[in-house]
JSON list of C-alpha atoms in Angstrom, two decimals:
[
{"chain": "A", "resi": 85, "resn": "UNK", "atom": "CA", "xyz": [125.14, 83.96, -19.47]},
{"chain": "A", "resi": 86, "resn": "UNK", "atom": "CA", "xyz": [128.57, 85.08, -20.71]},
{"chain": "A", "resi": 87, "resn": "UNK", "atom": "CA", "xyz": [130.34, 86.83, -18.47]},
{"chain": "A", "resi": 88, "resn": "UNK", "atom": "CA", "xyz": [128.33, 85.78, -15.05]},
{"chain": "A", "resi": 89, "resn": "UNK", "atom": "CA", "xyz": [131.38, 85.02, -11.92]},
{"chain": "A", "resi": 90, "resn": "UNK", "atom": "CA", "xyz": [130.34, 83.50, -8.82]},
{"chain": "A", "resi": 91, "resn": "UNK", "atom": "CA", "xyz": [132.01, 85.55, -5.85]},
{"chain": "A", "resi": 92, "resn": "UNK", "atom": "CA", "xyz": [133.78, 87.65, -8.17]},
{"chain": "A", "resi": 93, "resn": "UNK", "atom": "CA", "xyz": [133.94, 90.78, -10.35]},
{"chain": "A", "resi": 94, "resn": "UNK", "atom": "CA", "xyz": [131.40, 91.27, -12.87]},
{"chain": "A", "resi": 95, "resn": "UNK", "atom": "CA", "xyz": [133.13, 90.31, -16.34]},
{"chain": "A", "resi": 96, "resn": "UNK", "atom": "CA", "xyz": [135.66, 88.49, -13.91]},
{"chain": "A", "resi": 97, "resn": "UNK", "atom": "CA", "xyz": [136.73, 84.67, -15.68]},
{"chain": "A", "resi": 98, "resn": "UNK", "atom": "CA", "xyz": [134.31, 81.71, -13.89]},
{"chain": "A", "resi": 99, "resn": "UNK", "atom": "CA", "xyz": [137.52, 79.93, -12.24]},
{"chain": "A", "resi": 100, "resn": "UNK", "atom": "CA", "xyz": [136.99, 76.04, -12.63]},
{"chain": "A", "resi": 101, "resn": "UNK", "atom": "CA", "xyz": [138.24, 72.47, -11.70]},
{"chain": "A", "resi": 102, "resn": "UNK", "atom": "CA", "xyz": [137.59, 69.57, -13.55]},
{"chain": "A", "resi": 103, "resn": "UNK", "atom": "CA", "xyz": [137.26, 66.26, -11.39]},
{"chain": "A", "resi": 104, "resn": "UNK", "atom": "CA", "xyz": [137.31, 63.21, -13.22]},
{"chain": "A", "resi": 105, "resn": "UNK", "atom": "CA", "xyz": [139.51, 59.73, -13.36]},
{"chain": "A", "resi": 106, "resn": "UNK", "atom": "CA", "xyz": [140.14, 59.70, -16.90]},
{"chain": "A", "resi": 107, "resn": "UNK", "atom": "CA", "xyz": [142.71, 61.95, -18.32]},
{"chain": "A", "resi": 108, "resn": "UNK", "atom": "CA", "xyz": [141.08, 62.27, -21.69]},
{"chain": "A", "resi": 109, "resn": "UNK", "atom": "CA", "xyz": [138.13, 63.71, -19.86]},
{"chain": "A", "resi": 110, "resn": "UNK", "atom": "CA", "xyz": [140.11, 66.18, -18.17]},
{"chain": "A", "resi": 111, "resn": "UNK", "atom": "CA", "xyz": [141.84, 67.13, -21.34]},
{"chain": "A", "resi": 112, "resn": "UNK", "atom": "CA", "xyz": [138.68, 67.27, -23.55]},
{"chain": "A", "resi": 113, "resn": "UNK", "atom": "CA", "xyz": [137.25, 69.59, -20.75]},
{"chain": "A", "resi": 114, "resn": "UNK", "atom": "CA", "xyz": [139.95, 71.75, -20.75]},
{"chain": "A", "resi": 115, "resn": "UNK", "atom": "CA", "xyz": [140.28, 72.59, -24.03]},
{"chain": "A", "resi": 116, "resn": "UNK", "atom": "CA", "xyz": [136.54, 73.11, -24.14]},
{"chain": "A", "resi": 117, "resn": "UNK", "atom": "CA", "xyz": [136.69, 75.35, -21.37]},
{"chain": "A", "resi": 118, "resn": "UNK", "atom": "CA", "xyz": [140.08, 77.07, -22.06]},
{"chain": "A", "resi": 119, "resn": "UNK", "atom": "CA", "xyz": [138.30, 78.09, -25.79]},
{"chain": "A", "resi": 120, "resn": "UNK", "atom": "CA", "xyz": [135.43, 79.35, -24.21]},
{"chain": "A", "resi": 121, "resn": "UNK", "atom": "CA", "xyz": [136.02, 83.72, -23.05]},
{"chain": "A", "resi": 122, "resn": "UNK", "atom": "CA", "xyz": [135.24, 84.15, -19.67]},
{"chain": "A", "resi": 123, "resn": "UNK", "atom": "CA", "xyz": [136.19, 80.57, -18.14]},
{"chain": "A", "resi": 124, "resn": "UNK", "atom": "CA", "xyz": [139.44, 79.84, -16.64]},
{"chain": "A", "resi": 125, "resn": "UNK", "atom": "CA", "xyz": [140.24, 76.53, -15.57]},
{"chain": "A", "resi": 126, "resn": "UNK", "atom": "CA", "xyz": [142.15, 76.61, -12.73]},
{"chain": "A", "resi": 127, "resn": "UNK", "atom": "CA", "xyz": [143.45, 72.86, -11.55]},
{"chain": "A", "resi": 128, "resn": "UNK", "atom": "CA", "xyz": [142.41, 69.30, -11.95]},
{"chain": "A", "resi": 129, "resn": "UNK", "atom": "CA", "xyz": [141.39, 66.41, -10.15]},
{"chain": "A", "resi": 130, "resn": "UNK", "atom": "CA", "xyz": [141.95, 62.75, -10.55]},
{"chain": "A", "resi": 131, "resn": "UNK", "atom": "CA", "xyz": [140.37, 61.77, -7.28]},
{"chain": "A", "resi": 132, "resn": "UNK", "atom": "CA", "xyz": [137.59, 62.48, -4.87]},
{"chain": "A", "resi": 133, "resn": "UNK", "atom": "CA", "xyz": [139.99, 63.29, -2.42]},
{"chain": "A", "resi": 134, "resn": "UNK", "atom": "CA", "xyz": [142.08, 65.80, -4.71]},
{"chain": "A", "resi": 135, "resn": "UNK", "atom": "CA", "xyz": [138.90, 67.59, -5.81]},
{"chain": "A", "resi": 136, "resn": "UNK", "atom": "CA", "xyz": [138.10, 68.31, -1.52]},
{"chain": "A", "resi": 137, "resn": "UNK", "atom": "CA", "xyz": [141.84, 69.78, -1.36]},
{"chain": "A", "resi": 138, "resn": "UNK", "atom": "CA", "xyz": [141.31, 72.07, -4.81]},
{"chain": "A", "resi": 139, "resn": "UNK", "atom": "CA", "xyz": [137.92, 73.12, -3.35]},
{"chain": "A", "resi": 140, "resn": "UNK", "atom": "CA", "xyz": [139.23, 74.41, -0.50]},
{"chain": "A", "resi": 141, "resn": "UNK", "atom": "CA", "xyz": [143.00, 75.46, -2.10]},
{"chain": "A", "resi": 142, "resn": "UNK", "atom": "CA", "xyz": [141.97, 76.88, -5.08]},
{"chain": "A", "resi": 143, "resn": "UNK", "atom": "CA", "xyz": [138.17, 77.96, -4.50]},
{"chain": "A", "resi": 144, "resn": "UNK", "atom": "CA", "xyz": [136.95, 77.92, -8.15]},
{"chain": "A", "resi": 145, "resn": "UNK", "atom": "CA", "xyz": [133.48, 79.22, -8.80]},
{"chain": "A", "resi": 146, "resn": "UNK", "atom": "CA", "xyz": [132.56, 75.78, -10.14]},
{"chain": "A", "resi": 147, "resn": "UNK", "atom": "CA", "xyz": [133.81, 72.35, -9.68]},
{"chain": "A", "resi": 148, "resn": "UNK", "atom": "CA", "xyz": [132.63, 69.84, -12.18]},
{"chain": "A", "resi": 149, "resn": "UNK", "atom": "CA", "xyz": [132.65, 66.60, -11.03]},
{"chain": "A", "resi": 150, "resn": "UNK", "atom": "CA", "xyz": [132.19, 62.80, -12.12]},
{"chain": "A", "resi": 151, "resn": "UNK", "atom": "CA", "xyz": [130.33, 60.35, -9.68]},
{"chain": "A", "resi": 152, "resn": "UNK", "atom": "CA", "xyz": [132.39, 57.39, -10.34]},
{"chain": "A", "resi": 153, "resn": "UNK", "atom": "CA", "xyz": [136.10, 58.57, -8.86]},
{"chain": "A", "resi": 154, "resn": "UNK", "atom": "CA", "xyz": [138.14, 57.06, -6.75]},
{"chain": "A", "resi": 155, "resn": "UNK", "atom": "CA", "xyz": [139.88, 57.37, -3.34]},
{"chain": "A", "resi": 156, "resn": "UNK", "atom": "CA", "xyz": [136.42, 59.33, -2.74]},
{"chain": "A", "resi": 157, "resn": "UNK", "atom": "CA", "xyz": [133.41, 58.66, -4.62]},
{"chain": "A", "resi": 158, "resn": "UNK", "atom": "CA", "xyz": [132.14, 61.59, -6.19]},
{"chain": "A", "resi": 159, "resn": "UNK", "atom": "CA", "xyz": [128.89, 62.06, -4.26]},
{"chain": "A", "resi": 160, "resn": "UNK", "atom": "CA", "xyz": [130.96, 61.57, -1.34]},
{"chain": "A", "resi": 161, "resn": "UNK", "atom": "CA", "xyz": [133.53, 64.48, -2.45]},
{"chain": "A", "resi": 162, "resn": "UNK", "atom": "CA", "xyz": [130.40, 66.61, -3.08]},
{"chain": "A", "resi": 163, "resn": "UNK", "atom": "CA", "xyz": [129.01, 66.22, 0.42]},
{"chain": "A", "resi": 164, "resn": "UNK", "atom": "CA", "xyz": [132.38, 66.89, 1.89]},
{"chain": "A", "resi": 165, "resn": "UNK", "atom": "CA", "xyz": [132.66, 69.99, -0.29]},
{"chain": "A", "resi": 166, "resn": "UNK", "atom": "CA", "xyz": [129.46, 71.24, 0.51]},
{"chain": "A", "resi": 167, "resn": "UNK", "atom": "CA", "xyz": [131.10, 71.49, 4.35]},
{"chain": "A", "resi": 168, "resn": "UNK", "atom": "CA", "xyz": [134.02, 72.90, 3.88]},
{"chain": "A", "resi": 169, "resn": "UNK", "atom": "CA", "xyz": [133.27, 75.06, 1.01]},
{"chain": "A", "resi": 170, "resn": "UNK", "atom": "CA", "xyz": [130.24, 76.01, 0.38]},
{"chain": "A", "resi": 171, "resn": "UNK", "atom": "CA", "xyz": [130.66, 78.85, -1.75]},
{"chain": "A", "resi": 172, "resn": "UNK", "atom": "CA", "xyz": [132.32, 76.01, -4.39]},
{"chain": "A", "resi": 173, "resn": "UNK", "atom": "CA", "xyz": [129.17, 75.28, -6.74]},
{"chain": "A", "resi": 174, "resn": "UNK", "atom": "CA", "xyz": [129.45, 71.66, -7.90]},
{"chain": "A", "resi": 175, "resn": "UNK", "atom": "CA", "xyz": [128.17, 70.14, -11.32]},
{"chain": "A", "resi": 176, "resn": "UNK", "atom": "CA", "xyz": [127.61, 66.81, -11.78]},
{"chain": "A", "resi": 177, "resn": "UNK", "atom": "CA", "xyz": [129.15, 65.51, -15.45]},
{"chain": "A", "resi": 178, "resn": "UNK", "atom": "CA", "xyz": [128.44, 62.12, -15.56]},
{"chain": "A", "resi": 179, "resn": "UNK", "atom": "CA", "xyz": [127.66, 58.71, -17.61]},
{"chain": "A", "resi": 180, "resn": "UNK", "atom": "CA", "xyz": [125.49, 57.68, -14.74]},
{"chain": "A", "resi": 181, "resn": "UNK", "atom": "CA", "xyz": [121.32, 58.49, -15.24]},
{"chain": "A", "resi": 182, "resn": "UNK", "atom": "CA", "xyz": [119.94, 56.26, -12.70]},
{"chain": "A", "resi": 183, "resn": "UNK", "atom": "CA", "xyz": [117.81, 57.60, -10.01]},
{"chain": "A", "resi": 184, "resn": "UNK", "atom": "CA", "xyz": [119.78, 56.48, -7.26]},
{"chain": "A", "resi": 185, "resn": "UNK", "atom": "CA", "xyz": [123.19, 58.56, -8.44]},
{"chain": "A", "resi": 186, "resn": "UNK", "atom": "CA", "xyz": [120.97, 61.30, -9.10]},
{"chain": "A", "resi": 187, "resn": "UNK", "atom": "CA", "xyz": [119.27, 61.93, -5.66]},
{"chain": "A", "resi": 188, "resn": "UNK", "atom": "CA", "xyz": [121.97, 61.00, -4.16]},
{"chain": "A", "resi": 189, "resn": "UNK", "atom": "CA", "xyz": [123.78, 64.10, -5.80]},
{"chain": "A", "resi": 190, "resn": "UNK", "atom": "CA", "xyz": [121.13, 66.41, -5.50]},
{"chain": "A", "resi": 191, "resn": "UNK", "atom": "CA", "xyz": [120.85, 65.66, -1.38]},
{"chain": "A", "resi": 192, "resn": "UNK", "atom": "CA", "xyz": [124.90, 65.73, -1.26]},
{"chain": "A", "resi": 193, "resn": "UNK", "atom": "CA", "xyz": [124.65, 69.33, -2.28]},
{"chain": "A", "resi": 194, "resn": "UNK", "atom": "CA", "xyz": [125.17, 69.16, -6.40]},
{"chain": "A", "resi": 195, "resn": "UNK", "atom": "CA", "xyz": [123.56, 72.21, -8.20]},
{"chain": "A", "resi": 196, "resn": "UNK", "atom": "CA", "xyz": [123.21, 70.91, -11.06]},
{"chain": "A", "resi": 197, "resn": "UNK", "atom": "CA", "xyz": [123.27, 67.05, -12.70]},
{"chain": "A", "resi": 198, "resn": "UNK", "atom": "CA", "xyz": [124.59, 66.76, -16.39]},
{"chain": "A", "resi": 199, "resn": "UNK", "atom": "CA", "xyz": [125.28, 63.69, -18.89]},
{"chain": "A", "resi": 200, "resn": "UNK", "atom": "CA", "xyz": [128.25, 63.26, -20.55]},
{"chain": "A", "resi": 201, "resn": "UNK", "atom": "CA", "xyz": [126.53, 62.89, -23.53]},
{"chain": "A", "resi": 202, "resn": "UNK", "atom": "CA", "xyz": [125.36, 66.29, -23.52]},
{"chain": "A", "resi": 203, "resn": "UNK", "atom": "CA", "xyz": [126.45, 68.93, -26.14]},
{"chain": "A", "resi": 204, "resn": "UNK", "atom": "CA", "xyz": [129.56, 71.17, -25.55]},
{"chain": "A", "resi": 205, "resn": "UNK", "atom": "CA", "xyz": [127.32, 74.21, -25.38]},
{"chain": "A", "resi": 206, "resn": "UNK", "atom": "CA", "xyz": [125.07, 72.90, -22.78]},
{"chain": "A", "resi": 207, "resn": "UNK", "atom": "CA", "xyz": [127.91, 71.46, -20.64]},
{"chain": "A", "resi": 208, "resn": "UNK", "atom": "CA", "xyz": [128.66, 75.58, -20.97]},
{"chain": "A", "resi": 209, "resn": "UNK", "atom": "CA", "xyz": [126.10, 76.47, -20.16]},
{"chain": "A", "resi": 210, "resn": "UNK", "atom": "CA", "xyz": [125.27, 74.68, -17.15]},
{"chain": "A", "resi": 211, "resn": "UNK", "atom": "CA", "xyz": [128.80, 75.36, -16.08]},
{"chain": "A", "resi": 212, "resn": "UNK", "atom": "CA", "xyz": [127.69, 79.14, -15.98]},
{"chain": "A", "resi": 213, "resn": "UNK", "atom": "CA", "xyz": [123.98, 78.77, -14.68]},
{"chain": "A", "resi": 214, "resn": "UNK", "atom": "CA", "xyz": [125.72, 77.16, -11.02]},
{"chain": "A", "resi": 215, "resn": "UNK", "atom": "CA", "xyz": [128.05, 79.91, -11.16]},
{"chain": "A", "resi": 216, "resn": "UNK", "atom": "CA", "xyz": [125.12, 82.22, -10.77]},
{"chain": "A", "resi": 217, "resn": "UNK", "atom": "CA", "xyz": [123.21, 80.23, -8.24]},
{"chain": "A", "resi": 218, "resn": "UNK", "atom": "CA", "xyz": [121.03, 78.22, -10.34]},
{"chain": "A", "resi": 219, "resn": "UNK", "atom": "CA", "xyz": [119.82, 74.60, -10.29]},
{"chain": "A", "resi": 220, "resn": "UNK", "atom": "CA", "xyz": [120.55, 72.36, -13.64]},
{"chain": "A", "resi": 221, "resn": "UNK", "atom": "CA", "xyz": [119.84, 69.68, -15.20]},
{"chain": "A", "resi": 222, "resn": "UNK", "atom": "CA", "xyz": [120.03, 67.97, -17.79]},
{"chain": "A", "resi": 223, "resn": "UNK", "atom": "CA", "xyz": [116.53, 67.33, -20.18]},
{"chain": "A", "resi": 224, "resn": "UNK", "atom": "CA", "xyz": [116.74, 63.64, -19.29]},
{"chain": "A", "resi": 225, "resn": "UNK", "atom": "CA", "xyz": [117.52, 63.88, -15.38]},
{"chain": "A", "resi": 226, "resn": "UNK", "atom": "CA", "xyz": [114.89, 67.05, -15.45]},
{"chain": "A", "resi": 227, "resn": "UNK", "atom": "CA", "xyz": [111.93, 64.45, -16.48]},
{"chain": "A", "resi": 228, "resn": "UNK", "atom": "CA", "xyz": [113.72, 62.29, -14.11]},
{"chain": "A", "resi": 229, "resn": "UNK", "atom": "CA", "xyz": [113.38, 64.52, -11.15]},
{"chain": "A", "resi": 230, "resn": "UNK", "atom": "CA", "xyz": [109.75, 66.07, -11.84]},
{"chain": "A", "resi": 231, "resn": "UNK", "atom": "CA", "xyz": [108.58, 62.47, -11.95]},
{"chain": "A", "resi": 232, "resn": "UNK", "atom": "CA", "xyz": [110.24, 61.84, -8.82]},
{"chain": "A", "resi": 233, "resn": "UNK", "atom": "CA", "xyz": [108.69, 64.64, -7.19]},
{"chain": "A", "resi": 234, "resn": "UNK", "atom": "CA", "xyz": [104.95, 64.98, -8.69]},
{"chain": "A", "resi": 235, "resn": "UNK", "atom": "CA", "xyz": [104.49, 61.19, -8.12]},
{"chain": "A", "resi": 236, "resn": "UNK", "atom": "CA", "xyz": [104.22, 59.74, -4.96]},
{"chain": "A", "resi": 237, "resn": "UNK", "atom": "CA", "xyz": [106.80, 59.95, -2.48]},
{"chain": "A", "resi": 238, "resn": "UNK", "atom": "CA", "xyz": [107.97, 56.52, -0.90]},
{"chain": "A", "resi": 239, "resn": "UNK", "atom": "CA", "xyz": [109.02, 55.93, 2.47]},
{"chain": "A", "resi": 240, "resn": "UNK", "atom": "CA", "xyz": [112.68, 56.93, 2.65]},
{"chain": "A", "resi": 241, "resn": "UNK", "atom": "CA", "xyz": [114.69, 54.11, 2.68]},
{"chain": "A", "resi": 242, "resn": "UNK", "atom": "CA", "xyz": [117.68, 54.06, 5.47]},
{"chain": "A", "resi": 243, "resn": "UNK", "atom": "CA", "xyz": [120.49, 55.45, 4.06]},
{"chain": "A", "resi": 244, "resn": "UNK", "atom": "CA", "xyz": [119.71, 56.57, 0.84]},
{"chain": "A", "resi": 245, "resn": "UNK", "atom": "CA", "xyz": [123.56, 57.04, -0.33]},
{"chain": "A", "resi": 246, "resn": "UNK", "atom": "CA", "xyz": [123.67, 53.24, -0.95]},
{"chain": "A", "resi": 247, "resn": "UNK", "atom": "CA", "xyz": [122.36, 51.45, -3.03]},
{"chain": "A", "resi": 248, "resn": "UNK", "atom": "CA", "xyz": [119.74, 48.27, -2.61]},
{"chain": "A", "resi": 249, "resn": "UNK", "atom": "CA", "xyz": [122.67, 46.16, -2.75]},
{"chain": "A", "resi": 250, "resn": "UNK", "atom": "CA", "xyz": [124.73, 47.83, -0.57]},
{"chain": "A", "resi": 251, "resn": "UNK", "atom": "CA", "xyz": [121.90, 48.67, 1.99]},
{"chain": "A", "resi": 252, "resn": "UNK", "atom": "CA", "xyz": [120.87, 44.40, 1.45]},
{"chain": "A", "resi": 253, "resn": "UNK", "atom": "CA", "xyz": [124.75, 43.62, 2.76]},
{"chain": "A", "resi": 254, "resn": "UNK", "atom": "CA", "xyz": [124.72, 46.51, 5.70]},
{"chain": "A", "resi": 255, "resn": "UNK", "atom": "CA", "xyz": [121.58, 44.95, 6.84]},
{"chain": "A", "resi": 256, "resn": "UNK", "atom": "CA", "xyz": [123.15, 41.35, 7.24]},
{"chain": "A", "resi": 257, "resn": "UNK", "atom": "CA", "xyz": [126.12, 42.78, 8.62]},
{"chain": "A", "resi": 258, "resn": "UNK", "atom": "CA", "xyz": [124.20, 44.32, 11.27]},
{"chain": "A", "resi": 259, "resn": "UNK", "atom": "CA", "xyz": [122.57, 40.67, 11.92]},
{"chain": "A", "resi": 260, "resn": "UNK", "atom": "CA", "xyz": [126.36, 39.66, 12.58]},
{"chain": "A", "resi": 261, "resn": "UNK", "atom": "CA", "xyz": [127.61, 37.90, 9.71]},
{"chain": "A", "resi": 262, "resn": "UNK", "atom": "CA", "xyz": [130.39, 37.42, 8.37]},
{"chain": "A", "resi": 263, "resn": "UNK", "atom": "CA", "xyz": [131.55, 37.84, 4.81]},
{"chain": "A", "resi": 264, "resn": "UNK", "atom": "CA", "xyz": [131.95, 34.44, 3.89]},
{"chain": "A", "resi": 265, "resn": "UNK", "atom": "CA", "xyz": [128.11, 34.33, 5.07]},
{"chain": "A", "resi": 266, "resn": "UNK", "atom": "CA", "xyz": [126.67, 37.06, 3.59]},
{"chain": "A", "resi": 267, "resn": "UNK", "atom": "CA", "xyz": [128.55, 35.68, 0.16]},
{"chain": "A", "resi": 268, "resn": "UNK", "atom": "CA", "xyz": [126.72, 32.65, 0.64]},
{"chain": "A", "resi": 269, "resn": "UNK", "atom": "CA", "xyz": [123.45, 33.79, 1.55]},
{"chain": "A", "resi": 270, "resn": "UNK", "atom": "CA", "xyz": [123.34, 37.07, -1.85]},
{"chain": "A", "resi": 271, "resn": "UNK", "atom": "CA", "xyz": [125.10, 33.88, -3.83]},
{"chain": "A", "resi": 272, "resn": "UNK", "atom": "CA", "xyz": [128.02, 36.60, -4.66]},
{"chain": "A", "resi": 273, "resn": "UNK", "atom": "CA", "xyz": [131.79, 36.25, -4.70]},
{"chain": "A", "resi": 274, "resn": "UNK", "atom": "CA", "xyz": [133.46, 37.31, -1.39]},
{"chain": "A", "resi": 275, "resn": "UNK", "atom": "CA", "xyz": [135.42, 39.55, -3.46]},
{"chain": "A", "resi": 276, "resn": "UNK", "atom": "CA", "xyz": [132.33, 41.38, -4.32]},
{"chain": "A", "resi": 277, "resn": "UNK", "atom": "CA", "xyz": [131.31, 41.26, -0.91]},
{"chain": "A", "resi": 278, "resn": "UNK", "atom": "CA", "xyz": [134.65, 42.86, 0.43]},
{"chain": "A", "resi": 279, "resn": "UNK", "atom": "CA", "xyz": [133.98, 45.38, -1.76]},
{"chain": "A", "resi": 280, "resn": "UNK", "atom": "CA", "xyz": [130.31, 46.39, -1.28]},
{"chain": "A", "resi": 281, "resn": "UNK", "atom": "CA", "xyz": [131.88, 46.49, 2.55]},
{"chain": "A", "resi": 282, "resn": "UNK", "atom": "CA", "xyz": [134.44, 48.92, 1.17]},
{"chain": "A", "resi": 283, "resn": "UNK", "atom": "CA", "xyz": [132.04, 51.17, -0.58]},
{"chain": "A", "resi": 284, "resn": "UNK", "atom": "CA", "xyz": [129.37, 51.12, 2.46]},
{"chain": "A", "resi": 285, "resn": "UNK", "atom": "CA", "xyz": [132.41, 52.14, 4.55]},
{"chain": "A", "resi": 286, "resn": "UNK", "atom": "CA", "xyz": [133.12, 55.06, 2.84]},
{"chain": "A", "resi": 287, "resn": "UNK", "atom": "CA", "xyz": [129.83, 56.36, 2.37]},
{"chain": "A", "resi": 288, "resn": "UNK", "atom": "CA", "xyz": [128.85, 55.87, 6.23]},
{"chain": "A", "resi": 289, "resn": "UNK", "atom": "CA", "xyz": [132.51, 57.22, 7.24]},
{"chain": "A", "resi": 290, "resn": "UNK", "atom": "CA", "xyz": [132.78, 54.24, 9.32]},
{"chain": "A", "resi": 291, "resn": "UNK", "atom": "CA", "xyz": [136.27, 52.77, 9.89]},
{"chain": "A", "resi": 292, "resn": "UNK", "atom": "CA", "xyz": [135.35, 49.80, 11.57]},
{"chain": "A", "resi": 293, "resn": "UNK", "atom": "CA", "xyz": [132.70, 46.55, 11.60]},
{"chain": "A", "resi": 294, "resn": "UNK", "atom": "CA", "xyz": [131.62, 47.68, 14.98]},
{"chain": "A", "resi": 295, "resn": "UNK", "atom": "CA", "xyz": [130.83, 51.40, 14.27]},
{"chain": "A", "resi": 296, "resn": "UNK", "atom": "CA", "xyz": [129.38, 49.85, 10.91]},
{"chain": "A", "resi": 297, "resn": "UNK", "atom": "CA", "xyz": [126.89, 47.60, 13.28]},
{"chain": "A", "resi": 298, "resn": "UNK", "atom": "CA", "xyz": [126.01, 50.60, 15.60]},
{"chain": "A", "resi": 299, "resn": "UNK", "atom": "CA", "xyz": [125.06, 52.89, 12.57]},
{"chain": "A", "resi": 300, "resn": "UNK", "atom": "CA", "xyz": [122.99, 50.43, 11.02]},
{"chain": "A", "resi": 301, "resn": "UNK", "atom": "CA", "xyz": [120.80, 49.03, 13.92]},
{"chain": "A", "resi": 302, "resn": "UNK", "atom": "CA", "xyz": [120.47, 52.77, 15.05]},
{"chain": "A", "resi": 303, "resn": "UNK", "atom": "CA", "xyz": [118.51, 53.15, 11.81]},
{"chain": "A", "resi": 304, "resn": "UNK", "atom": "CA", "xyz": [116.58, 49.53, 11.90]},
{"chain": "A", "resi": 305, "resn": "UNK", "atom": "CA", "xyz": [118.30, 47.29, 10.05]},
{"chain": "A", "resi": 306, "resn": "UNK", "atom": "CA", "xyz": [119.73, 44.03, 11.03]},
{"chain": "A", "resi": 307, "resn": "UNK", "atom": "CA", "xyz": [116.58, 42.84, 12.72]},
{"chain": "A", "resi": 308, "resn": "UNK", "atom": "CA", "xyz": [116.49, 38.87, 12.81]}
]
């Protein structure tokens, strides 16, 4: 697929960011890339937030991407990139296999889902196969997602960005507890709690308790 450029010139360099919170990742990446003819890398990110601003700054043909980032999770950066630059295809390079992260990725607008364990040449290649439009995965998450969608398909839980524990604490928030109370009653630290609260935030782009409430019980939960 050498030689394939999204929204460019044919035989044009791919023109790539690499989002992920560890330096040495963004390093290894960009040698790999920089080695490889016909990809340019063109910034880095170190935060969900700072891979947003080079999607719409820099418009690369590709941004790869890690789930776990901060400021702006990952899948949270990828949704917001799918608004305000659509054109940006985003890969998923990640550590994380579970179905939730996957999903989650593929219905925040990811075109492809790859492992960090994956070889250097398939990392390539699925770099260039989003360029052109298509959908990737990797072998693992490709069993993964056929499973998912020859098998029976469960009710849809209410908000599917979160995760069972996140959705548990956003239903007992919506009841009107407090932290303190929702620590005791999930028998977890309020530290833990404060930050489930955190994440749930983010993902609902709620600022407040209140608009927190409103969202859930519009979808069900928090039913005594």
């Amino acid at each position: 697929m050498n030689g394939l450029a999204a929204g460019g010139d044919a035989g044009a360099d791919l023109r790539i960011v690499v989002a992920d919170d560890h330096g040495i990742v963004r390093e290894g990446l960009g040698a790999l890339l920089s080695a490889h003819h016909g990809f340019e890398l063109v910034g880095t990110a170190a935060t969900g937030a700072e891979a947003v601003r080079s999607a719409v700054t820099l418009r690369p043909d590709v941004l790869v991407m890690d789930i776990q980032m901060p400021d702006l999770g990952g899948i949270e950066a990828t949704r917001e990139i799918a608004k305000v630059a659509p054109e940006v295809a985003v890969l998923m390079l990640t550590m994380f296999d579970d179905d939730e992260s996957v999903f989650a990725a593929m219905r925040a607008g990811a075109r492809g889902y790859v492992l960090k364990g994956a070889a250097p040449d398939n990392v390539i290649r699925a770099i260039a196969a989003v360029a052109a439009g298509e959908a990737i995965f990797g072998p693992g998450v490709a069993r993964r997602a056929l499973a998912y969608l020859s098998g029976p398909r469960p009710d849809q839980p209410a908000f599917p960005e979160l995760t069972p524990r996140e959705r548990e604490v956003l239903d007992l928030i919506a009841t009107g507890l407090g932290n303190a109370a929702i620590a005791h009653r999930l028998s977890l630290a309020p530290a833990t709690v404060g930050n489930h609260i955190t994440s749930i935030f983010a993902k609902l782009q709620v600022a407040t308790r209140p608009q927190a409430i409103i969202r859930a019980r519009s979808a069900g939960l928090g039913d005594a």
